[in-house]
Coordinates of C-alpha atoms in Angstrom, one line a residue:
Chain V
M1 CA 16.8 -5.1 -10.1
V2 CA 19.5 -7.1 -11.9
R3 CA 20.9 -8.3 -8.6
N4 CA 17.5 -9.4 -7.6
K5 CA 17.1 -11.3 -10.9
K6 CA 20.4 -13.1 -10.2
I7 CA 19.3 -14.1 -6.7
L8 CA 16.0 -15.4 -8.2
L9 CA 17.8 -17.4 -10.8
I10 CA 20.1 -18.9 -8.2
I11 CA 17.1 -19.9 -6.0
I12 CA 15.3 -21.5 -8.9
A13 CA 18.4 -23.3 -10.1
I14 CA 19.0 -24.8 -6.7
L15 CA 15.5 -26.0 -6.3
A16 CA 15.5 -27.4 -9.9
L17 CA 18.6 -29.4 -9.2
I18 CA 17.3 -31.1 -6.0
P19 CA 15.3 -33.8 -7.9
I20 CA 18.4 -34.6 -10.0
I21 CA 20.7 -34.9 -6.9
T22 CA 18.4 -36.9 -4.7
K23 CA 15.6 -39.3 -5.1
S24 CA 14.7 -39.3 -1.5
K25 CA 10.9 -39.1 -1.2
A26 CA 11.1 -37.2 2.1
V27 CA 13.3 -34.5 0.6
L28 CA 11.3 -34.1 -2.5
N29 CA 8.1 -34.0 -0.5
A30 CA 9.6 -31.2 1.6
V31 CA 10.6 -29.3 -1.5
I32 CA 7.1 -29.6 -3.0
L33 CA 5.4 -28.4 0.2
L34 CA 8.0 -25.7 0.5
L35 CA 7.2 -24.4 -2.9
I36 CA 3.4 -24.6 -2.4
F37 CA 3.7 -22.7 0.9
A38 CA 6.2 -20.2 -0.5
T39 CA 3.7 -19.4 -3.3
L40 CA 0.9 -19.0 -0.7
G41 CA 3.3 -16.8 1.2
E42 CA 3.8 -14.7 -1.9
A43 CA 0.0 -14.3 -2.3
W44 CA -0.4 -13.3 1.3
N45 CA 2.5 -11.0 1.1
L46 CA 0.8 -9.1 -1.7
I47 CA -2.2 -8.1 0.4
T48 CA -0.4 -7.8 3.7
G49 CA 3.2 -6.9 2.9
F50 CA 2.4 -4.5 0.1
A51 CA -1.1 -3.3 0.7
G52 CA -0.9 -3.5 4.5
Q53 CA -4.1 -5.4 5.1
T54 CA -3.5 -8.3 7.4
S55 CA -5.3 -11.5 6.4
F56 CA -5.7 -14.4 8.8
G57 CA -8.0 -16.3 6.5
H58 CA -6.0 -17.3 3.4
A59 CA -6.9 -20.9 4.2
A60 CA -10.3 -20.0 2.9
F61 CA -9.0 -19.3 -0.6
F62 CA -6.6 -22.2 -0.4
G63 CA -9.5 -24.5 0.5
I64 CA -11.9 -23.1 -2.1
G65 CA -9.3 -23.8 -4.8
A66 CA -8.7 -27.3 -3.6
Y67 CA -12.4 -28.1 -3.3
T68 CA -13.3 -26.6 -6.7
S69 CA -10.8 -28.7 -8.7
A70 CA -11.4 -31.8 -6.5
V71 CA -15.2 -31.7 -6.7
L72 CA -15.2 -31.0 -10.5
Y73 CA -13.0 -34.0 -11.1
Y74 CA -14.7 -36.3 -8.5
R75 CA -18.2 -35.5 -9.6
Y76 CA -17.8 -34.9 -13.3
G77 CA -14.4 -36.1 -14.3
I78 CA -13.3 -32.6 -15.4
T79 CA -9.6 -32.1 -15.7
P80 CA -8.1 -30.3 -12.6
W81 CA -6.5 -27.8 -15.0
I82 CA -10.0 -26.3 -15.6
G83 CA -10.8 -26.7 -11.9
L84 CA -7.6 -24.8 -11.1
I85 CA -8.6 -21.8 -13.0
L86 CA -12.3 -22.0 -12.0
G87 CA -11.2 -22.3 -8.3
G88 CA -9.2 -19.2 -8.7
I89 CA -12.1 -17.3 -10.1
I90 CA -14.5 -18.5 -7.3
A91 CA -11.9 -17.6 -4.6
A92 CA -11.5 -14.2 -6.1
A93 CA -15.2 -13.7 -6.1
V94 CA -15.5 -14.7 -2.5
A95 CA -12.6 -12.4 -1.7
A96 CA -14.3 -9.5 -3.4
I97 CA -17.6 -10.0 -1.5
M98 CA -15.7 -10.3 1.8
S99 CA -13.2 -7.5 1.4
Y100 CA -15.2 -4.7 -0.4
P101 CA -17.1 -3.7 2.8
C102 CA -14.0 -4.1 5.0
F103 CA -11.8 -2.0 2.7
K104 CA -14.1 0.9 3.1
L105 CA -13.3 0.9 6.8
K106 CA -10.0 1.8 8.4
G107 CA -8.4 -0.4 11.0
H108 CA -8.4 -4.0 11.8
Y109 CA -11.8 -4.9 10.5
F110 CA -10.4 -6.7 7.6
A111 CA -8.2 -9.0 9.7
V112 CA -11.1 -10.0 11.9
A113 CA -13.4 -10.5 8.9
T114 CA -10.9 -12.8 7.1
L115 CA -10.6 -14.9 10.3
A116 CA -14.4 -15.2 10.6
V117 CA -15.0 -15.9 6.9
A118 CA -12.5 -18.8 6.9
E119 CA -14.3 -20.4 9.8
I120 CA -17.7 -19.9 8.3
I121 CA -16.6 -21.5 5.0
K122 CA -15.1 -24.4 7.0
Q123 CA -18.5 -25.0 8.7
I124 CA -20.3 -24.8 5.4
F125 CA -18.1 -27.4 3.9
V126 CA -18.3 -29.7 7.0
S127 CA -22.1 -29.9 6.6
W128 CA -22.3 -29.8 2.8
K129 CA -23.4 -33.2 1.5
Y130 CA -22.4 -32.4 -2.2
V131 CA -18.8 -32.0 -1.2
E132 CA -18.9 -35.1 1.1
G133 CA -19.0 -33.0 4.2
A134 CA -16.7 -33.9 7.0
T135 CA -15.7 -37.2 5.4
G136 CA -13.7 -35.3 2.7
I137 CA -13.0 -36.2 -0.8
S138 CA -10.6 -38.9 -2.0
I139 CA -9.7 -37.9 -5.5
P140 CA -10.2 -41.0 -7.8
I141 CA -6.9 -42.3 -9.0
I142 CA -6.2 -43.0 -12.6
P143 CA -4.6 -46.4 -13.6
R144 CA -0.9 -46.8 -12.8
S145 CA -0.2 -47.7 -16.4
S146 CA -1.4 -44.4 -17.9
D147 CA 1.1 -42.5 -20.1
F148 CA 2.7 -39.2 -19.1
I149 CA 0.3 -37.0 -21.2
K150 CA -2.7 -38.5 -19.6
R151 CA -1.1 -38.1 -16.2
L152 CA -0.3 -34.5 -16.9
F153 CA -3.9 -34.0 -18.1
Y154 CA -5.3 -35.4 -14.9
L155 CA -2.5 -34.0 -12.7
Q156 CA -1.6 -37.3 -11.1
F157 CA 2.0 -38.7 -11.1
N158 CA 3.6 -41.9 -9.8
E159 CA 6.7 -40.1 -8.6
K160 CA 7.4 -36.8 -7.0
T161 CA 9.8 -35.3 -9.5
P162 CA 7.1 -33.9 -11.9
W163 CA 5.4 -32.2 -8.9
V164 CA 8.6 -30.5 -8.0
Y165 CA 8.8 -28.9 -11.4
I166 CA 5.1 -28.1 -11.6
C167 CA 5.3 -26.3 -8.3
L168 CA 8.6 -24.6 -9.3
V169 CA 6.9 -23.3 -12.5
M170 CA 4.0 -22.0 -10.4
F171 CA 6.3 -20.4 -7.8
T172 CA 8.5 -18.8 -10.5
A173 CA 5.5 -17.4 -12.3
V174 CA 4.1 -16.0 -9.1
I175 CA 7.3 -14.5 -7.9
I176 CA 7.9 -12.8 -11.3
L177 CA 4.3 -11.5 -11.2
C178 CA 4.9 -10.1 -7.6
S179 CA 8.2 -8.4 -8.4
Y180 CA 6.6 -7.0 -11.6
L181 CA 3.7 -5.6 -9.5
E182 CA 6.1 -4.3 -6.9
N183 CA 7.9 -2.1 -9.4
S184 CA 4.8 -1.0 -11.3
K185 CA 2.4 1.8 -10.6
M186 CA 0.3 -0.6 -8.5
G187 CA 3.3 -1.4 -6.3
Y188 CA 4.0 2.2 -5.7
Y189 CA 0.3 2.9 -5.0
L190 CA 0.1 0.0 -2.5
K191 CA 3.1 1.1 -0.6
A192 CA 1.7 4.6 -0.4
I193 CA -1.7 3.2 0.9
R194 CA 0.1 1.0 3.4
E195 CA 2.1 4.0 4.8
S196 CA -0.7 6.6 4.8
H197 CA -4.3 6.4 3.6
E198 CA -4.5 10.2 3.6
V199 CA -1.4 10.7 1.5
A200 CA -2.7 8.1 -1.0
E201 CA -6.1 9.9 -1.3
S202 CA -4.5 13.3 -1.5
I203 CA -2.5 12.3 -4.6
G204 CA -5.4 10.8 -6.4
I205 CA -5.3 7.1 -5.4
N206 CA -8.5 5.3 -4.6
P207 CA -7.3 3.0 -1.7
T208 CA -10.5 0.8 -1.7
N209 CA -10.1 -0.1 -5.4
Y210 CA -6.4 -0.8 -5.2
K211 CA -6.7 -2.9 -2.1
L212 CA -9.5 -4.9 -3.8
Y213 CA -7.5 -5.6 -6.9
T214 CA -4.7 -6.9 -4.8
M215 CA -7.0 -9.1 -2.8
L216 CA -8.4 -10.6 -6.0
I217 CA -4.9 -11.5 -7.3
S218 CA -3.9 -12.8 -3.9
A219 CA -7.0 -15.0 -3.6
F220 CA -6.6 -16.3 -7.1
I221 CA -3.0 -17.4 -6.5
S222 CA -3.9 -19.0 -3.1
A223 CA -6.7 -21.0 -4.8
I224 CA -4.3 -22.3 -7.5
C225 CA -2.0 -23.4 -4.7
G226 CA -5.0 -25.2 -3.1
S227 CA -5.8 -27.1 -6.3
I228 CA -2.2 -28.2 -6.7
Y229 CA -2.0 -29.3 -3.1
A230 CA -5.2 -31.3 -3.4
Q231 CA -4.0 -33.1 -6.6
Y232 CA -0.7 -33.7 -4.9
I233 CA -2.0 -35.4 -1.7
L234 CA -5.2 -36.7 -3.4
Y235 CA -7.3 -36.4 -0.3
I236 CA -8.9 -33.3 1.2
D237 CA -11.3 -32.6 4.0
P238 CA -12.5 -29.3 5.5
F239 CA -10.5 -29.6 8.7
M240 CA -7.2 -29.7 7.0
M241 CA -7.9 -27.3 4.1
F242 CA -9.7 -24.5 6.0
S243 CA -8.0 -24.8 9.3
L244 CA -6.5 -21.8 11.1
D245 CA -3.3 -23.8 11.1
V246 CA -2.9 -23.3 7.3
S247 CA -3.7 -19.6 7.6
M248 CA -1.2 -19.2 10.4
K249 CA 1.5 -21.2 8.6
I250 CA 1.3 -18.7 5.7
V251 CA 1.4 -15.7 8.0
L252 CA 4.3 -17.0 10.1
L253 CA 6.6 -18.2 7.4
T254 CA 6.2 -14.9 5.6
V255 CA 6.8 -12.9 8.8
L256 CA 10.0 -15.0 9.5
G257 CA 11.3 -14.5 6.0
G258 CA 10.4 -10.9 5.6
V259 CA 7.0 -9.2 5.1
G260 CA 6.8 -6.9 2.1
N261 CA 9.8 -8.5 0.3
V262 CA 9.3 -10.8 -2.6
F263 CA 12.0 -13.1 -1.3
G264 CA 10.5 -13.2 2.2
P265 CA 8.1 -16.2 1.7
I266 CA 10.7 -18.5 0.0
I267 CA 13.2 -17.8 2.8
G268 CA 10.6 -18.4 5.5
A269 CA 9.3 -21.5 3.8
S270 CA 12.8 -22.9 3.4
I271 CA 13.2 -22.7 7.2
F272 CA 9.8 -23.7 8.3
I273 CA 8.7 -26.6 6.0
P274 CA 11.9 -28.6 6.3
L275 CA 11.8 -28.0 10.0
S276 CA 8.2 -29.3 10.4
E277 CA 8.9 -32.2 8.0
F278 CA 12.0 -33.2 9.9
T279 CA 10.3 -33.1 13.3
R280 CA 7.3 -35.0 11.9
I281 CA 9.5 -37.8 10.5
K282 CA 11.8 -38.0 13.5
L283 CA 9.3 -37.6 16.3
G284 CA 6.2 -38.9 14.6
G285 CA 2.8 -38.5 16.3
S286 CA 4.3 -37.8 19.8
G287 CA 6.2 -34.9 18.4
T288 CA 3.3 -33.0 16.9
G289 CA 3.8 -29.3 17.6
V290 CA 7.5 -29.4 18.3
D291 CA 8.1 -27.6 15.0
L292 CA 5.6 -25.0 16.0
M293 CA 7.4 -24.5 19.3
I294 CA 10.7 -24.0 17.7
Y295 CA 9.1 -21.8 15.1
G296 CA 7.3 -19.7 17.7
L297 CA 10.7 -19.1 19.4
L298 CA 12.2 -18.0 16.0
I299 CA 9.3 -15.6 15.4
I300 CA 9.7 -14.1 18.9
L301 CA 13.4 -13.5 18.3
I302 CA 12.8 -12.1 14.8
T303 CA 10.1 -9.7 15.8
C304 CA 12.1 -8.5 18.8
Y305 CA 15.4 -8.0 17.0
Q306 CA 14.7 -7.7 13.3
P307 CA 11.1 -7.0 12.4
K308 CA 11.9 -7.1 8.7
G309 CA 12.6 -10.8 9.0
V310 CA 15.5 -12.9 7.9
I311 CA 15.7 -10.7 4.7
G312 CA 16.3 -7.7 7.0
I313 CA 19.3 -9.4 8.5
V314 CA 20.7 -10.2 5.1
Q315 CA 20.1 -6.6 3.9
K316 CA 21.9 -5.3 7.0
L317 CA 24.9 -7.5 6.4
A318 CA 25.0 -6.5 2.7
E319 CA 24.9 -2.9 3.7
R320 CA 27.7 -3.3 6.2
S321 CA 30.0 -5.0 3.7
K322 CA 29.1 -2.3 1.1
K323 CA 30.0 0.4 3.6
A324 CA 33.3 -1.3 4.4
N325 CA 34.1 -1.4 0.7
I326 CA 33.4 2.2 0.0
G327 CA 35.5 3.1 3.1
G328 CA 33.7 5.5 5.4
E329 CA 31.7 7.7 3.1
G330 CA 29.5 9.6 5.4
K331 CA 25.8 10.4 4.9
I332 CA 25.0 13.6 3.1
E333 CA 23.8 15.8 5.9
A334 CA 24.0 19.2 4.2
T335 CA 20.9 21.3 4.6
S336 CA 19.4 23.1 1.7
G337 CA 21.7 25.9 0.8
N338 CA 20.8 27.2 -2.6
Chain D
M1 CA -11.5 36.8 -14.9
K2 CA -13.3 33.5 -14.4
P3 CA -12.8 32.1 -10.9
L4 CA -11.0 28.8 -10.8
L5 CA -12.1 27.8 -7.3
E6 CA -15.1 29.2 -5.5
I7 CA -15.7 28.5 -1.9
K8 CA -19.3 29.4 -1.2
N9 CA -20.8 29.7 2.3
I10 CA -18.9 26.7 3.7
T11 CA -20.0 25.8 7.2
M12 CA -18.5 22.9 9.1
K13 CA -19.5 21.6 12.5
F14 CA -18.1 18.9 14.7
G15 CA -21.0 18.2 17.1
S16 CA -21.8 21.6 18.5
L17 CA -18.4 23.0 17.7
V18 CA -18.6 25.3 14.6
A19 CA -15.2 25.1 12.9
N20 CA -16.1 27.1 9.8
E21 CA -19.0 29.4 9.6
D22 CA -20.3 30.7 6.3
V23 CA -16.9 31.2 4.7
S24 CA -16.7 32.3 1.1
F25 CA -13.9 33.4 -1.2
T26 CA -12.6 32.7 -4.7
I27 CA -9.3 31.9 -6.3
H28 CA -8.6 32.9 -9.8
E29 CA -6.3 31.3 -12.4
N30 CA -2.6 32.1 -11.7
E31 CA -3.2 33.7 -8.4
I32 CA -1.7 33.1 -4.9
V33 CA -4.3 33.3 -2.2
S34 CA -3.2 33.0 1.4
L35 CA -5.4 31.9 4.3
I36 CA -4.3 33.3 7.6
G37 CA -5.7 33.3 11.1
P38 CA -4.7 32.4 14.7
N39 CA -4.5 28.8 15.8
G40 CA -7.8 27.1 15.9
A41 CA -9.3 29.6 13.4
G42 CA -10.5 26.7 11.2
K43 CA -7.9 26.9 8.4
T44 CA -7.1 23.3 8.2
T45 CA -10.7 22.3 8.5
L46 CA -11.5 24.5 5.5
F47 CA -8.7 22.8 3.7
N48 CA -10.2 19.4 4.5
C49 CA -13.6 20.6 3.3
I50 CA -12.2 21.8 0.0
T51 CA -10.2 18.7 -0.7
G52 CA -13.0 16.2 0.2
F53 CA -11.5 14.9 3.4
Y54 CA -14.5 16.4 5.2
K55 CA -17.9 16.8 3.8
P56 CA -19.0 20.3 4.7
Y57 CA -22.2 20.7 6.8
C58 CA -23.5 23.2 4.2
G59 CA -22.1 25.3 1.4
N60 CA -20.4 24.5 -1.9
V61 CA -17.0 24.1 -3.4
I62 CA -17.0 24.9 -7.1
F63 CA -13.9 24.0 -9.1
D64 CA -13.7 25.2 -12.7
G65 CA -17.5 25.4 -12.9
K66 CA -18.0 22.0 -11.4
D67 CA -19.5 21.3 -8.0
I68 CA -17.0 19.2 -6.1
T69 CA -18.5 19.5 -2.6
G70 CA -18.0 16.3 -0.6
M71 CA -16.5 14.4 -3.5
A72 CA -13.9 11.7 -2.7
P73 CA -10.5 13.2 -2.2
H74 CA -8.9 11.1 -4.9
K75 CA -11.4 12.3 -7.4
I76 CA -10.8 15.9 -6.5
C77 CA -7.1 15.4 -6.9
R78 CA -7.7 13.9 -10.3
L79 CA -9.6 17.0 -11.3
G80 CA -6.6 19.2 -10.4
V81 CA -6.8 20.2 -6.8
T82 CA -3.9 18.8 -4.7
R83 CA -3.0 19.5 -1.2
T84 CA -0.2 18.9 1.2
F85 CA -0.5 18.2 4.9
Q86 CA 0.4 20.4 7.9
I87 CA 1.8 17.5 9.8
V88 CA 4.0 16.2 7.0
K89 CA 3.3 12.7 5.8
T90 CA 6.4 11.7 4.0
L91 CA 6.3 8.1 2.8
N92 CA 9.1 7.0 5.1
E93 CA 9.9 3.7 3.4
M94 CA 10.4 5.2 0.0
T95 CA 13.2 7.4 -1.3
V96 CA 12.5 11.0 -2.2
K97 CA 12.3 10.2 -5.8
E98 CA 9.9 7.3 -5.2
N99 CA 7.7 9.6 -3.1
V100 CA 7.5 12.0 -6.0
M101 CA 7.0 9.2 -8.5
T102 CA 4.0 8.0 -6.6
G103 CA 2.4 11.3 -7.3
A104 CA 3.5 11.3 -10.9
F105 CA 1.7 7.9 -11.5
L106 CA -1.6 9.8 -11.5
H107 CA -1.4 10.6 -15.1
T108 CA 0.7 7.8 -16.4
N109 CA 0.9 4.1 -16.0
N110 CA 4.4 4.0 -17.4
R111 CA 7.2 3.7 -14.9
K112 CA 9.8 5.5 -17.1
K113 CA 7.4 8.4 -17.7
A114 CA 6.7 8.7 -14.0
E115 CA 10.4 8.8 -13.4
E116 CA 10.9 11.5 -16.0
I117 CA 8.1 13.6 -14.4
A118 CA 9.7 13.0 -11.0
E119 CA 13.1 14.1 -12.1
E120 CA 11.7 17.3 -13.5
I121 CA 9.8 18.1 -10.3
L122 CA 12.9 17.2 -8.2
D123 CA 14.8 19.7 -10.2
I124 CA 12.2 22.5 -9.7
T125 CA 12.0 21.9 -6.0
G126 CA 15.7 21.6 -5.6
L127 CA 15.6 18.1 -4.2
T128 CA 17.7 16.4 -6.9
P129 CA 20.8 16.0 -4.6
K130 CA 18.7 14.1 -2.1
K131 CA 16.6 11.9 -4.5
D132 CA 17.9 8.6 -3.2
V133 CA 17.6 9.4 0.5
L134 CA 14.9 7.5 2.3
G135 CA 11.9 9.5 3.5
A136 CA 12.6 8.5 7.1
N137 CA 16.0 10.0 7.0
L138 CA 15.0 13.5 5.9
T139 CA 15.1 16.8 7.9
I140 CA 11.9 18.6 8.5
A141 CA 12.7 21.2 5.8
D142 CA 13.3 18.5 3.2
R143 CA 10.2 16.6 4.3
K144 CA 8.1 19.8 3.7
R145 CA 9.7 20.1 0.3
V146 CA 9.0 16.5 -0.6
E147 CA 5.4 17.1 0.5
I148 CA 5.2 19.9 -2.1
A149 CA 7.0 17.9 -4.7
R150 CA 4.8 14.9 -4.4
A151 CA 1.7 17.1 -4.7
L152 CA 3.2 18.9 -7.7
A153 CA 3.8 15.6 -9.4
T154 CA 0.1 15.1 -9.8
N155 CA 0.1 18.1 -12.1
P156 CA -2.5 20.1 -10.3
R157 CA -4.1 23.4 -11.4
I158 CA -4.4 24.5 -7.8
L159 CA -1.8 23.5 -5.2
M160 CA -2.9 23.8 -1.6
L161 CA -0.1 24.2 0.9
D162 CA -0.9 23.7 4.6
E163 CA 1.7 25.5 6.7
C164 CA 4.6 24.5 4.5
M165 CA 6.9 27.0 6.1
A166 CA 6.3 26.4 9.8
G167 CA 9.4 25.3 11.6
L168 CA 11.8 26.3 8.9
N169 CA 14.7 28.7 9.2
Q170 CA 15.0 32.0 7.3
T171 CA 16.9 30.6 4.3
E172 CA 14.6 27.7 4.0
I173 CA 11.5 30.0 4.1
K174 CA 13.1 32.1 1.4
D175 CA 13.5 28.9 -0.7
V176 CA 9.8 28.0 -0.3
M177 CA 8.8 31.6 -1.1
S178 CA 10.8 31.6 -4.4
L179 CA 9.4 28.2 -5.2
C180 CA 5.9 29.5 -4.8
L181 CA 6.6 32.4 -7.1
K182 CA 8.2 30.0 -9.6
L183 CA 5.1 27.9 -9.6
K184 CA 2.9 30.9 -10.1
E185 CA 5.0 31.8 -13.1
K186 CA 4.4 28.3 -14.5
G187 CA 0.7 29.1 -14.4
L188 CA -0.4 27.4 -11.2
S189 CA -2.8 28.8 -8.6
L190 CA -1.8 28.4 -5.0
L191 CA -3.8 28.4 -1.8
I192 CA -1.5 28.8 1.1
V193 CA -2.3 28.4 4.8
E194 CA 0.5 30.1 6.8
H195 CA 1.3 31.9 10.0
I196 CA 4.5 33.6 9.0
M197 CA 3.5 37.1 7.8
E198 CA 6.8 38.2 6.5
A199 CA 6.8 35.2 4.1
I200 CA 3.2 35.5 3.0
M201 CA 2.9 39.3 2.4
P202 CA 5.3 39.6 -0.5
I203 CA 4.0 36.7 -2.5
S204 CA 0.3 36.8 -2.0
D205 CA -2.2 38.4 -4.4
N206 CA -5.0 38.1 -2.0
I207 CA -5.3 37.3 1.7
V208 CA -8.2 35.8 3.5
V209 CA -8.3 36.1 7.2
L210 CA -10.2 33.7 9.4
N211 CA -10.9 34.1 13.1
A212 CA -12.9 31.6 15.2
G213 CA -14.2 30.0 12.0
K214 CA -15.4 33.1 10.4
K215 CA -13.9 35.1 7.6
I216 CA -13.2 38.6 9.1
T217 CA -11.7 40.2 6.0
E218 CA -10.2 39.7 2.6
G219 CA -8.0 41.8 0.3
P220 CA -4.6 42.6 -0.9
P221 CA -1.8 42.2 1.7
Q222 CA -1.3 45.9 2.5
E223 CA -5.0 46.4 3.2
V224 CA -5.2 43.3 5.4
V225 CA -2.3 44.2 7.7
N226 CA -3.8 47.6 8.5
N227 CA -7.3 46.2 9.1
E228 CA -8.3 46.7 12.8
E229 CA -10.1 43.4 13.1
V230 CA -7.0 41.5 11.9
I231 CA -4.8 43.3 14.5
K232 CA -7.4 42.5 17.2
A233 CA -7.5 38.8 16.2
Y234 CA -3.8 38.5 16.1
L235 CA -2.6 40.7 18.9
G236 CA -5.6 40.7 21.3
E237 CA -7.9 43.4 22.5
R238 CA -5.5 45.0 25.0
Y239 CA -2.7 45.5 22.5
H240 CA -5.3 46.8 20.1
A241 CA -6.5 49.4 22.6
K242 CA -2.9 50.4 23.3
S243 CA -2.1 50.9 19.7
K244 CA -5.2 53.0 19.3
K245 CA -4.1 55.3 22.2
S246 CA -0.7 56.0 20.9

């Protein structure tokens, strides 16, 4: 535990130092996106890594969060801070309606349902006049001269640095929550459910309920990421928010980093986001998809050689060095002899 | 003595296959009851019916005066009936201690408390030396023991063991036997499904024999071994006839 805390502190310290070291917009932009997607990865990791229910539709919650805060501000001038919480609640409600029937079934129904629901929601938003349909919403910008308090209140900033810190706070809060959950009763129960439904039931766990609780938390966090993302880029439309691309990005970066580990998403995002930003800047429009090609290759290699992700490689190396330190202490193989 | 668990006329069908037919028996407080019978006699099916994994076609399961027939397994466990699995289902990605802690969380939300309960159970089951070994790295004997420990951690009133000795060597069987008696001393009731007669006979208070889904007899161990129908079911007609002649 203590060692993990140290690693967490180091990661946060490095990220916090980046805006001080560099003022490069491209780098800061990559850091902000990295943190948003790492947080999304954490949310996805809860339901898939811990509870073992694969979701291919987290873009739905991401989009609902983005739209809730954007619409509230666009239509009624309500601060995105309220929209952020409300978006989380709406996303959790949608998640509950969608997952409750699926969680009663065993197998891959949930994965298919998430995929379908995300597409359905996208279509609804495309043809929904109130949210400006396919045109999307441009979030009204407050005057450039506004002071910092007002900017914070409306979540709009002239430069990128405040965003780095807002996202860092969000990410830190979520990763602390996740590691707390992992080591609590809920974490143990989710791991048991993931490994064996029957065992879970036989020791008094209600798998449906625990999976549902996890899903609610996961959807809530994803929606908050959506709100933050919308405020950051100030324009949203259904095709970018609800796309399968977003859902897949979340899945892939977590898989690369390490499913079921709290550090998986941040590792995956640290590889994936800079890679896609770099190729986007260097290659521009003609290079669209090159990042995905490289990424696809990485995923293939990882799934073939280390299914636990990059974190698995790190763990293996750590174990090896530990063994070398101890000096050939064999495994305890003695059978019961009392 | 008031019965703790009553199985009343349980019948279970899978399509046209009758796995259990009109099976009834009772388990009293602080008693070890064994369920024996040849392969395919319907022992595990009966187990599943009692613990809520199957909903019996007809009949009732009464626990402590309460009808628990067809209740969800996790609710039945909460009431105090916990089972193990014949095909061991160790949680492979957890250590032995974590396996047991998962069971212990049933009656506490506190991690420290769960750890305390787990330590205690590990001590009783003799798993303390292996508490940090991953489930995936255990031998079959230890897996079976973890299976029992995890069930014990839920603090049941009736512990149901499904073939917890199959595949173990003599010493390991002796360990499980003494564990069963230790648990009985602590006030638990046990329902044991088992094939190994030498292990079952000395520890059981009562033996229920199933054959082809039906209960053929029930009684104290000595009575049951001398019962003709039991010999027939276990050794076959021919051997039965031979033993009669001689």
